[in-house]
Short mmCIF file of C-alpha atoms in Angstrom, two decimals:
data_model
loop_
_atom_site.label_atom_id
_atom_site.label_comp_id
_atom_site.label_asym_id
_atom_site.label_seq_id
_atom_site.Cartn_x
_atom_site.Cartn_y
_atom_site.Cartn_z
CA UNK A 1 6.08 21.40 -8.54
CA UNK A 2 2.55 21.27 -10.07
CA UNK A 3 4.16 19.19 -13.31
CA UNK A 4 5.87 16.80 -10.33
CA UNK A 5 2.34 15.77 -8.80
CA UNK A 6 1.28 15.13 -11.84
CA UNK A 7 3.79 12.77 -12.82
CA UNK A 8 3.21 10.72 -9.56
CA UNK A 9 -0.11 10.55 -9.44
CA UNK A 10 0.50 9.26 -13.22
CA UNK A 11 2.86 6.96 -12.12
CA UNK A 12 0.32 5.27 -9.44
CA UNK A 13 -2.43 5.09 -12.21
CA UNK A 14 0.46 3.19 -14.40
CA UNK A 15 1.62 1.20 -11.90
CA UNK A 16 -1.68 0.40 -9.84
CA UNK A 17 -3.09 -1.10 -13.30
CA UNK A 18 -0.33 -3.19 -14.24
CA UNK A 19 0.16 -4.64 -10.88
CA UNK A 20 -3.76 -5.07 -10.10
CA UNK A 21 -4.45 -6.81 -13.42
CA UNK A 22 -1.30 -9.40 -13.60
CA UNK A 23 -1.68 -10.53 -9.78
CA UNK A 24 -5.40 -11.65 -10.66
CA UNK A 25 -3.99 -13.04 -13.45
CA UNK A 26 -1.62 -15.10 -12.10
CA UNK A 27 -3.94 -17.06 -9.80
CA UNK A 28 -6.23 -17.53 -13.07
CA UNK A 29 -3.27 -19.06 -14.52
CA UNK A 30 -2.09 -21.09 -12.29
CA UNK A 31 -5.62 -22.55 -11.31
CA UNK A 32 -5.78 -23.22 -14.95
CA UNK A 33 -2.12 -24.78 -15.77
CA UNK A 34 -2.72 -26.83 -12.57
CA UNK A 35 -5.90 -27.31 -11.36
CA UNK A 36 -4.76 -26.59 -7.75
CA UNK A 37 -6.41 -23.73 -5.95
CA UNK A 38 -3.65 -23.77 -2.94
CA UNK A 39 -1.19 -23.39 -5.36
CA UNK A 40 -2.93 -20.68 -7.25
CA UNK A 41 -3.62 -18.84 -3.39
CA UNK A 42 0.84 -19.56 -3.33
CA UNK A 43 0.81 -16.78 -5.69
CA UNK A 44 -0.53 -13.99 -3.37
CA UNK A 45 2.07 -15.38 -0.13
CA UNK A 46 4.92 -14.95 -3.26
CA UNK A 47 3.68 -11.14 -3.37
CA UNK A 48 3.73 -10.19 0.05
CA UNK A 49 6.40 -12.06 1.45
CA UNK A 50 9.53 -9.63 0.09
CA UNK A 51 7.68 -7.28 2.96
CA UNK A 52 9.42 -8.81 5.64
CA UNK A 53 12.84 -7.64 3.98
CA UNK A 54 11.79 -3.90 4.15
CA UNK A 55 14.27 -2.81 6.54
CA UNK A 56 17.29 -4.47 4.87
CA UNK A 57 16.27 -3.45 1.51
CA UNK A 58 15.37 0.11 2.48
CA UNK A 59 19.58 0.48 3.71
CA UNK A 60 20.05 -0.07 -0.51
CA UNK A 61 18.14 3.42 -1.48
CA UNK A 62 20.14 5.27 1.06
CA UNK A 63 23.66 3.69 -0.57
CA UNK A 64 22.76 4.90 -4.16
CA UNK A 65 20.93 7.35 -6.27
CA UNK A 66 17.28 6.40 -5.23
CA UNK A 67 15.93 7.81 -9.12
CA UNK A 68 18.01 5.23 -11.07
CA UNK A 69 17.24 2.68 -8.84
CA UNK A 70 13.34 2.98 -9.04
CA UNK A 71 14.03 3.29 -12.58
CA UNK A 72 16.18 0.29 -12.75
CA UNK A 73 13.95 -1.87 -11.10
CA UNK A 74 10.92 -0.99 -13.43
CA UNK A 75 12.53 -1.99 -16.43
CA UNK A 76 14.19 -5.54 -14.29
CA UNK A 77 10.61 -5.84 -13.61
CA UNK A 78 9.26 -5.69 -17.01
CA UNK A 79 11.90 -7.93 -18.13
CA UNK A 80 10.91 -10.22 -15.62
CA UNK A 81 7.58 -10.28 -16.81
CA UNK A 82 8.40 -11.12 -20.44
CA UNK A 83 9.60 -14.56 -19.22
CA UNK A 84 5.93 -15.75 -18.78
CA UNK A 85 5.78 -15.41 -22.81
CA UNK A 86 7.30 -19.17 -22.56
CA UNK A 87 4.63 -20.36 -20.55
CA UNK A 88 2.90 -22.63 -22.07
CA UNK A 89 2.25 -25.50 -19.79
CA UNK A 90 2.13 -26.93 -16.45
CA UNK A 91 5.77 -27.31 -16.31
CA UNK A 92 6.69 -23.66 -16.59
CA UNK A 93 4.36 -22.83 -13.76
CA UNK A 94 7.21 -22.25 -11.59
CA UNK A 95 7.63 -19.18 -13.90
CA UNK A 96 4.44 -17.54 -12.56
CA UNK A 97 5.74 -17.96 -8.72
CA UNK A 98 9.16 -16.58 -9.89
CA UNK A 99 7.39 -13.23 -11.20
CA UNK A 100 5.27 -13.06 -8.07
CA UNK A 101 7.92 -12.96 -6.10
CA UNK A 102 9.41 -10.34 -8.48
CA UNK A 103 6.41 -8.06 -7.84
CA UNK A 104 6.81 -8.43 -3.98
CA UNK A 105 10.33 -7.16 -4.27
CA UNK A 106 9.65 -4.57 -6.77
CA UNK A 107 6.87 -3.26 -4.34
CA UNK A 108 9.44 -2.88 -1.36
CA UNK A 109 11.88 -1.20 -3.40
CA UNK A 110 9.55 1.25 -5.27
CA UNK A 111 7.00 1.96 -2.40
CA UNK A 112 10.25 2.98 -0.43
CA UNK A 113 11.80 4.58 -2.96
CA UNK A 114 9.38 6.56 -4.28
CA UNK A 115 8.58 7.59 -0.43
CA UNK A 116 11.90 9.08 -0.38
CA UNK A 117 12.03 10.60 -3.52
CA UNK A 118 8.70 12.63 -3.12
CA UNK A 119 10.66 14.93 -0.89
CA UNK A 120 13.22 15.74 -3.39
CA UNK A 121 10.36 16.67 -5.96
CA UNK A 122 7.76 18.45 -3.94
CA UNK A 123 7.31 20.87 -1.16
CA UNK A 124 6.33 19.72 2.16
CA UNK A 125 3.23 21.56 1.82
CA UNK A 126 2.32 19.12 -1.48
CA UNK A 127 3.45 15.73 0.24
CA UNK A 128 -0.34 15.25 1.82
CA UNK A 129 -2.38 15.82 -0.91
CA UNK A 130 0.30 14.09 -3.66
CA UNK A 131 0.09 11.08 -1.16
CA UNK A 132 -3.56 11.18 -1.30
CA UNK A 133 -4.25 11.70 -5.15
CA UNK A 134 -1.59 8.36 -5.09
CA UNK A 135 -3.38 6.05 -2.63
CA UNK A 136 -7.34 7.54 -4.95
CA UNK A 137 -5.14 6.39 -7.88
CA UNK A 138 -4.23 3.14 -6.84
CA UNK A 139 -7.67 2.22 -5.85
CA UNK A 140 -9.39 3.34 -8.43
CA UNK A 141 -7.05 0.85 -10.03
CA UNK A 142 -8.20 -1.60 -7.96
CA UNK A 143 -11.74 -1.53 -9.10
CA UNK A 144 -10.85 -1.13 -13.00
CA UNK A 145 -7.57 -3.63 -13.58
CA UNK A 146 -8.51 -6.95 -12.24
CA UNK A 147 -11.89 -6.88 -14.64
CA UNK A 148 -9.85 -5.24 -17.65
CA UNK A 149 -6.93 -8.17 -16.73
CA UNK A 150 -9.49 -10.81 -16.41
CA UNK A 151 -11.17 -9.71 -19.13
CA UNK A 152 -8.11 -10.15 -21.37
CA UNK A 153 -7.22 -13.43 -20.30
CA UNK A 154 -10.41 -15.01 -21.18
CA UNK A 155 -10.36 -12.96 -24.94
CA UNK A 156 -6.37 -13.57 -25.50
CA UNK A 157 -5.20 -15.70 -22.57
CA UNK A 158 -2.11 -15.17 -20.63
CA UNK A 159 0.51 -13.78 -22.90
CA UNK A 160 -1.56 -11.08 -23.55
CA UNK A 161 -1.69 -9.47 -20.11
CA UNK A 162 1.72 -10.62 -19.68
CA UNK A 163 2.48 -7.91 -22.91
CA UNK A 164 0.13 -5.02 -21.49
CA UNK A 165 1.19 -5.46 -17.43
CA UNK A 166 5.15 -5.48 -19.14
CA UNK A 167 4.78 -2.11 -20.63
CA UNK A 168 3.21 -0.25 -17.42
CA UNK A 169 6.73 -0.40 -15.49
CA UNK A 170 8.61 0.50 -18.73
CA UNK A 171 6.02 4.03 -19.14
CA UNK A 172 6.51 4.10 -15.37
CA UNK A 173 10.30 4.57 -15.92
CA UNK A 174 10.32 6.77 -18.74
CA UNK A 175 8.04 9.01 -16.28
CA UNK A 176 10.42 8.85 -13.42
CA UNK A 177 12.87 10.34 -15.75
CA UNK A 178 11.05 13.43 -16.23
CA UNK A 179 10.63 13.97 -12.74
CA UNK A 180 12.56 17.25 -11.79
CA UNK A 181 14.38 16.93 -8.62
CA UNK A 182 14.58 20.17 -6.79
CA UNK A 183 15.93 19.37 -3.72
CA UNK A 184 19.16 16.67 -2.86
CA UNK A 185 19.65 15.18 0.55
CA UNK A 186 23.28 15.93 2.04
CA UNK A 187 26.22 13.77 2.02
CA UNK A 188 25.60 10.21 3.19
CA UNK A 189 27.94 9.55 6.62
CA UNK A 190 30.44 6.98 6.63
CA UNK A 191 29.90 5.30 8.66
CA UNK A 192 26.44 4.23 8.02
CA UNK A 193 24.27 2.02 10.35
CA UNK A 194 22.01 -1.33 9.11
CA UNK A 195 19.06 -0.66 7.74
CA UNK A 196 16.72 -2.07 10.71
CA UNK A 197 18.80 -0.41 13.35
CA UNK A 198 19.09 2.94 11.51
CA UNK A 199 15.38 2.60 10.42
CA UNK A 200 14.36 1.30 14.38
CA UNK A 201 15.72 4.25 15.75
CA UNK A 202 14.44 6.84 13.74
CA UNK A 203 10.74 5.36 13.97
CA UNK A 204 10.82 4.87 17.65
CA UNK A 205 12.65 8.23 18.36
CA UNK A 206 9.93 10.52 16.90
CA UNK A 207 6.70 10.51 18.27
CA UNK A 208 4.61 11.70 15.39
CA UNK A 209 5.93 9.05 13.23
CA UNK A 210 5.73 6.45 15.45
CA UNK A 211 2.07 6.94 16.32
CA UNK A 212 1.00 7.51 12.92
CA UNK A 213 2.68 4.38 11.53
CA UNK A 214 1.19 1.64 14.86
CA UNK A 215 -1.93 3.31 13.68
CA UNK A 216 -1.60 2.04 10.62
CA UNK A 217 -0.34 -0.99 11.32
CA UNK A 218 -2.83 -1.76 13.65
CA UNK A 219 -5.41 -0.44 10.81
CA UNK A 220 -4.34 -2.41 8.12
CA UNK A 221 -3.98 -5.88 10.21
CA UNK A 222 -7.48 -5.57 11.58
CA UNK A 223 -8.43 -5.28 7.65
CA UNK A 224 -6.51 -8.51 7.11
CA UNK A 225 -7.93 -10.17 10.58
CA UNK A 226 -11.45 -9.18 9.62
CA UNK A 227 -11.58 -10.48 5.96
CA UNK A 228 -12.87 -14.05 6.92
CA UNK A 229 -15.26 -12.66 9.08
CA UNK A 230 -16.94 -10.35 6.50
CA UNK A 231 -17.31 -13.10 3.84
CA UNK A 232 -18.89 -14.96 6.91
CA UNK A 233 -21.23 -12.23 7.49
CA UNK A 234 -22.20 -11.95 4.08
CA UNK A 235 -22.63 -15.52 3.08
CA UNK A 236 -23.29 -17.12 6.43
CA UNK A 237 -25.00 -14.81 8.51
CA UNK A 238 -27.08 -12.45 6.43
CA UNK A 239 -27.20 -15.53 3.59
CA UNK A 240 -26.93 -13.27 0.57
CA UNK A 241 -25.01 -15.31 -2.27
CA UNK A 242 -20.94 -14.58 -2.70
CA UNK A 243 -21.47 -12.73 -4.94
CA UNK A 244 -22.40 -9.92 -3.04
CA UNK A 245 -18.47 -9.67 -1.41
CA UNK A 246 -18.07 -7.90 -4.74
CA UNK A 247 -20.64 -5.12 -3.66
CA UNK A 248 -18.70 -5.55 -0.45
CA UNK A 249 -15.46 -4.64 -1.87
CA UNK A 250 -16.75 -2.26 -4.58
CA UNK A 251 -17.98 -0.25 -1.71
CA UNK A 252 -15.02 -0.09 -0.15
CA UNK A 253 -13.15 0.82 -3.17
CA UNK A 254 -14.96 3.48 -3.80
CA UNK A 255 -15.04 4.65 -0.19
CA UNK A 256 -11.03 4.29 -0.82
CA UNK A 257 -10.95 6.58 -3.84
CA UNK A 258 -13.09 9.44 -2.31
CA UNK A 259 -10.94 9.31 0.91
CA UNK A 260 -7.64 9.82 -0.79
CA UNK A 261 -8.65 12.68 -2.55
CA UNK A 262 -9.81 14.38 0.71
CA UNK A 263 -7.05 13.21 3.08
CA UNK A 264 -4.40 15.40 1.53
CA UNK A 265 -6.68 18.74 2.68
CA UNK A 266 -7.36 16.93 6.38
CA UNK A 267 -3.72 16.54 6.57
CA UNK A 268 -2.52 19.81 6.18
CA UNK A 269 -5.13 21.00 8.69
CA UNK A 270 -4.78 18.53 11.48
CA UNK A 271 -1.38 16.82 10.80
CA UNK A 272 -0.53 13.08 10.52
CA UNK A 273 -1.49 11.92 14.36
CA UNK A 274 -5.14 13.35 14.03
CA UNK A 275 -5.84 12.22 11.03
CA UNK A 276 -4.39 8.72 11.58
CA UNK A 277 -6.35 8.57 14.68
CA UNK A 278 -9.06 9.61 12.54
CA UNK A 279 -8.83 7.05 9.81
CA UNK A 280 -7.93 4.17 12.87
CA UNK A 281 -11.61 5.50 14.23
CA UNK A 282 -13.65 5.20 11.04
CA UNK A 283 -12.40 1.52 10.62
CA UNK A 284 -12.86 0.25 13.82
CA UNK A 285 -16.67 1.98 13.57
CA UNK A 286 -17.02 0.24 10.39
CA UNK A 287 -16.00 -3.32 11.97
CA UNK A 288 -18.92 -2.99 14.69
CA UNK A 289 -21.40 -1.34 11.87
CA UNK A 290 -20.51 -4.23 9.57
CA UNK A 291 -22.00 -6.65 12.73
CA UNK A 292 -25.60 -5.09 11.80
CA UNK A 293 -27.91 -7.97 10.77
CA UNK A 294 -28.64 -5.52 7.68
CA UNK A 295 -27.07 -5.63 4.19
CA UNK A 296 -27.28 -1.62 4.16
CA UNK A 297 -25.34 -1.64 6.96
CA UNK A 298 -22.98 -3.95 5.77
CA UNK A 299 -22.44 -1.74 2.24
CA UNK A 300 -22.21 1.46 4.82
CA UNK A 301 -19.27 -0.21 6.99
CA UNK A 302 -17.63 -1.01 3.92
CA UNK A 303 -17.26 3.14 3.10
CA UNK A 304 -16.51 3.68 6.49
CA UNK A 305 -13.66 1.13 6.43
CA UNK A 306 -12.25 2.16 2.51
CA UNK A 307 -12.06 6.06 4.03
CA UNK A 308 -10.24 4.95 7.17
CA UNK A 309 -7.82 2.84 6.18
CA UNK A 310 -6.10 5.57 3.27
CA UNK A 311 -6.61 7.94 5.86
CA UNK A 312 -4.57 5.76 8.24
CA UNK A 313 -2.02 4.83 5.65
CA UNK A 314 -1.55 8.23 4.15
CA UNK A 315 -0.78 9.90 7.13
CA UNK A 316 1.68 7.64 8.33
CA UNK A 317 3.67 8.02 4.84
CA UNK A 318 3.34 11.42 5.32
CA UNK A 319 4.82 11.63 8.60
CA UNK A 320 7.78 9.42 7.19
CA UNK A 321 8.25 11.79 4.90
CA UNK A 322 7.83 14.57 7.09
CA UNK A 323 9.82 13.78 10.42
CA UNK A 324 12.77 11.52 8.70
CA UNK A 325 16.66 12.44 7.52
CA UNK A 326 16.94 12.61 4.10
CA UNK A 327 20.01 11.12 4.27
CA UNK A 328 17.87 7.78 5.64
CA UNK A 329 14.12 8.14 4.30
CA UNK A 330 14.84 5.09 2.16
CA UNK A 331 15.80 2.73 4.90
CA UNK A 332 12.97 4.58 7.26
CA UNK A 333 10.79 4.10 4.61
CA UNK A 334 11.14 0.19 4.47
CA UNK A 335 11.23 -0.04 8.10
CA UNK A 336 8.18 1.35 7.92
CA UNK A 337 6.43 -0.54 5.26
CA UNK A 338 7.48 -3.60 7.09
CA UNK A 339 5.83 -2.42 10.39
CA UNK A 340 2.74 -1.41 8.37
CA UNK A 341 2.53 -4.70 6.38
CA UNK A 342 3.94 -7.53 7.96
CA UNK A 343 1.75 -7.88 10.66
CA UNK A 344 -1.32 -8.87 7.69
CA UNK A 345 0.71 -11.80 7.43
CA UNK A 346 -0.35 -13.14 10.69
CA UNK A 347 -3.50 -11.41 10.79
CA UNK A 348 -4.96 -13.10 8.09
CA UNK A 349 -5.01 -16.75 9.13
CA UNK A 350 -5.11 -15.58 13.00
CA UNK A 351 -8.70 -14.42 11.67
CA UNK A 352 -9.32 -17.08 9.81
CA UNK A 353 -9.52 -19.46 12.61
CA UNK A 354 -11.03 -16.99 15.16
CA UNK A 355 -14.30 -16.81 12.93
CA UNK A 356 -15.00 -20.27 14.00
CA UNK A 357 -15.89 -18.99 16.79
CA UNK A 358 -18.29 -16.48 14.84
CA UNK A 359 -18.09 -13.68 12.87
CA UNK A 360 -19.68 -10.80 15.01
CA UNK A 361 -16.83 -11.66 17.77
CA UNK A 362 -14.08 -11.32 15.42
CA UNK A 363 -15.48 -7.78 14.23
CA UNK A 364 -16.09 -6.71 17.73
CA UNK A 365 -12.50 -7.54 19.06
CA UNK A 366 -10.86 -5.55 16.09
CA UNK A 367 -13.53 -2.48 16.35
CA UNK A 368 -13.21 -2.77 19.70
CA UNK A 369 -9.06 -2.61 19.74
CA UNK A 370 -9.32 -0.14 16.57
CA UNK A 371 -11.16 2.31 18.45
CA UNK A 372 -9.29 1.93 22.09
CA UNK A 373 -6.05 2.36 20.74
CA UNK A 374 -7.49 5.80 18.93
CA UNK A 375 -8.74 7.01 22.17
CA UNK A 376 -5.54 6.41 23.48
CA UNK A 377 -3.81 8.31 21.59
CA UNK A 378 -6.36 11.12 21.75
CA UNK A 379 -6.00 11.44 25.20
CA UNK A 380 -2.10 11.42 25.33
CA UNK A 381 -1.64 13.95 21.86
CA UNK A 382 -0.21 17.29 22.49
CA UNK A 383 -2.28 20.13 21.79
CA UNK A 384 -0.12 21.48 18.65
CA UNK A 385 0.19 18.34 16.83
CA UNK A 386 -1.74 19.92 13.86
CA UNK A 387 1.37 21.64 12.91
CA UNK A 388 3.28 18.85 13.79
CA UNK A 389 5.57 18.20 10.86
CA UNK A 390 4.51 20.89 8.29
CA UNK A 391 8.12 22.24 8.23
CA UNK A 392 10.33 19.59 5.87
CA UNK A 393 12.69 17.24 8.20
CA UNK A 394 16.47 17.62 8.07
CA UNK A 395 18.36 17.74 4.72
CA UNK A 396 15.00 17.92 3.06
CA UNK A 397 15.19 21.41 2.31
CA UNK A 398 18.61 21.61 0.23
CA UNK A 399 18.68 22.56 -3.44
CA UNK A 400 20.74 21.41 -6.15
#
């Protein structure tokens, strides 16, 4: 079990640095090959956009064996990727989209995937703090790939992070291979039902799960809705230069990393509701902090936000895990990556034109909402929910 975490939390490091430094890159290099910022922004829209599929992809990992096809799509991946070795001009740009939209798919599939393989490879007791060591992982990433990919582009240019981003998926395979599964989930039904139906019913029919992911739904879009408003606090209303957003985000980063690692602890104390509410809580104080005519206070919102929002997102992938059939965590999963996801989509230019009308209002209606809908749920939880969920879901618990 021990060597298991290991491996995942391996495979996030892997994976986070790969995927952190090439989707910098890929702006870079399209800015560069084109001279078009819109179409080097594209780029990002080509990475998120596979999100919306979630719940029709998800049905896939219940309909085959959810280790090869993780493993399958790393290598597609880094295949992929090679094809940017024949970039070597404008007219190959295209290229760059193509693998973008690549990642975005990969992301659906693995992030799904690997939710419902965790099961199979830990105990229930392990799932919170594995989950939290992941999401400390992946933002450490955050903070260390984009220079290190940035950094190589300008030494070496593009071909060069297109060799070192190619090889993280293929290590990433070889160490989903040495994962040992010790538990199977039964016999898929045959009569099966689509992915967003199946997926719908199983999120809506639980009430753990379903609180614990509209937390972090609501978490995570409030992120996106605020983002205009923060650079427009930094640059606009506290007129520091721009590049203080990288303090900004550093700070949040950081506050990211520190929160995974303690989440997993919190989780198996309180459960997933509490410590979604939790995480939903420290955001929303962190939007109405960051409205402080004070840079401290900007720097402190920006922990406060990077410890909610893992806290918000962990716990909701925990619950999945916790409170879903085995025999349809894959399709669950995606549904609920989707419902966790999509709505930054439309958060991010809904906030983008609300800061015209400031950027202290913007914070104030997502702190505001962030914190209501906690205190919502705070009043309505049951008493128990702390040991909501510690037992494994149905079919989790059968060994090979």
């Amino acid at each position: 079990m021990r060597r298991n975490a290991g491996l995942f939390v391996a495979i996030s490091l892997l994976s986070g640095f790969g995927s952190s430094a090439m989707s910098l890159v890929a702006g870079i290099w399209i800015l560069d090959l084109t001279g078009s910022t819109g179409l080097a922004a594209l780029a990002g829209l080509c990475v998120y956009a596979p999100v919306l599929a979630g719940p029709w992809l998800g049905a896939l990992l219940d309909r085959v064996p959810r280790r090869p096809l993780v493993v399958g799509v790393n290598l597609a991946l880094a295949t992929v990727l090679l094809t940017l070795l024949t970039v070597r001009g404008p007219d190959r740009t295209w290229l760059i989209f193509v693998v973008s939209c690549a990642y975005g798919l990969s992301y659906v599939l693995i992030d799904a995937g690997e939710t419902a393989l965790l099961p199979s490879a830990l105990s229930p007791a392990q799932l919170g703090h594995v989950n939290g060591a992941r999401s400390s992982a992946q933002e450490g990433m955050k903070l260390v790939a984009p220079v290190a990919g940035a950094g190589l582009y300008a030494w070496h240019g593009g071909h060069a992070v297109v060799v070192l981003s190619a090889a993280m998926p293929v290590l990433v395979a070889l160490l989903y291979a040495a994962v040992r599964l010790v538990r199977t989930p039964p016999d898929l039904p045959a009569d099966r039902p689509g992915g967003l139906r199946a997926g719908l019913a199983v999120l809506l029919g639980q009430p753990a799960l379903r609180i614990a992911v509209a937390l972090a739904a609501l978490s995570i879009a409030m992120s996106g809705f605020t983002t205009a408003a923060t650079y427009a606090m930094v640059t606009t209303e506290l007129a520091l230069p721009a590049t203080f957003l990288g303090v900004v985000l550093s700070a949040q980063g950081a506050g990211s990393v520190v929160g995974g690692l303690v989440v997993g602890r919190l989780l198996g104390r309180w459960g997933p509701v509490t410590v979604g509410v939790a995480g939903t809580t420290l955001f929303g104080v962190g939007c109405l902090v960051r409205c402080l005519p004070w840079w401290p206070a900007t720097v402190a919102a920006s922990v406060l936000a990077g410890f909610g929002l893992p806290w918000a997102l962990v716990a909701a992938v925990t619950a999945v895990q916790r409170h879903t059939p085995a025999a349809v965590l894959g399709r669950v999963a995606a549904t609920a990556n989707t419902a966790m996801f999509g709505p930054v989509v439309l958060a991010i230019p809904l906030g983008s034109a609300a800061v015209h009308l400031g950027a202290r209002p913007t914070l104030v209606v997502a702190g505001s909402l962030c914190l209501a809908c906690a205190a919502a749920v705070s009043r309505r939880r049951r008493p128990n929910d702390a040991g909501v969920g510690i037992a494994a879901g149905p079919g989790l618990i059968r060994t090979r």
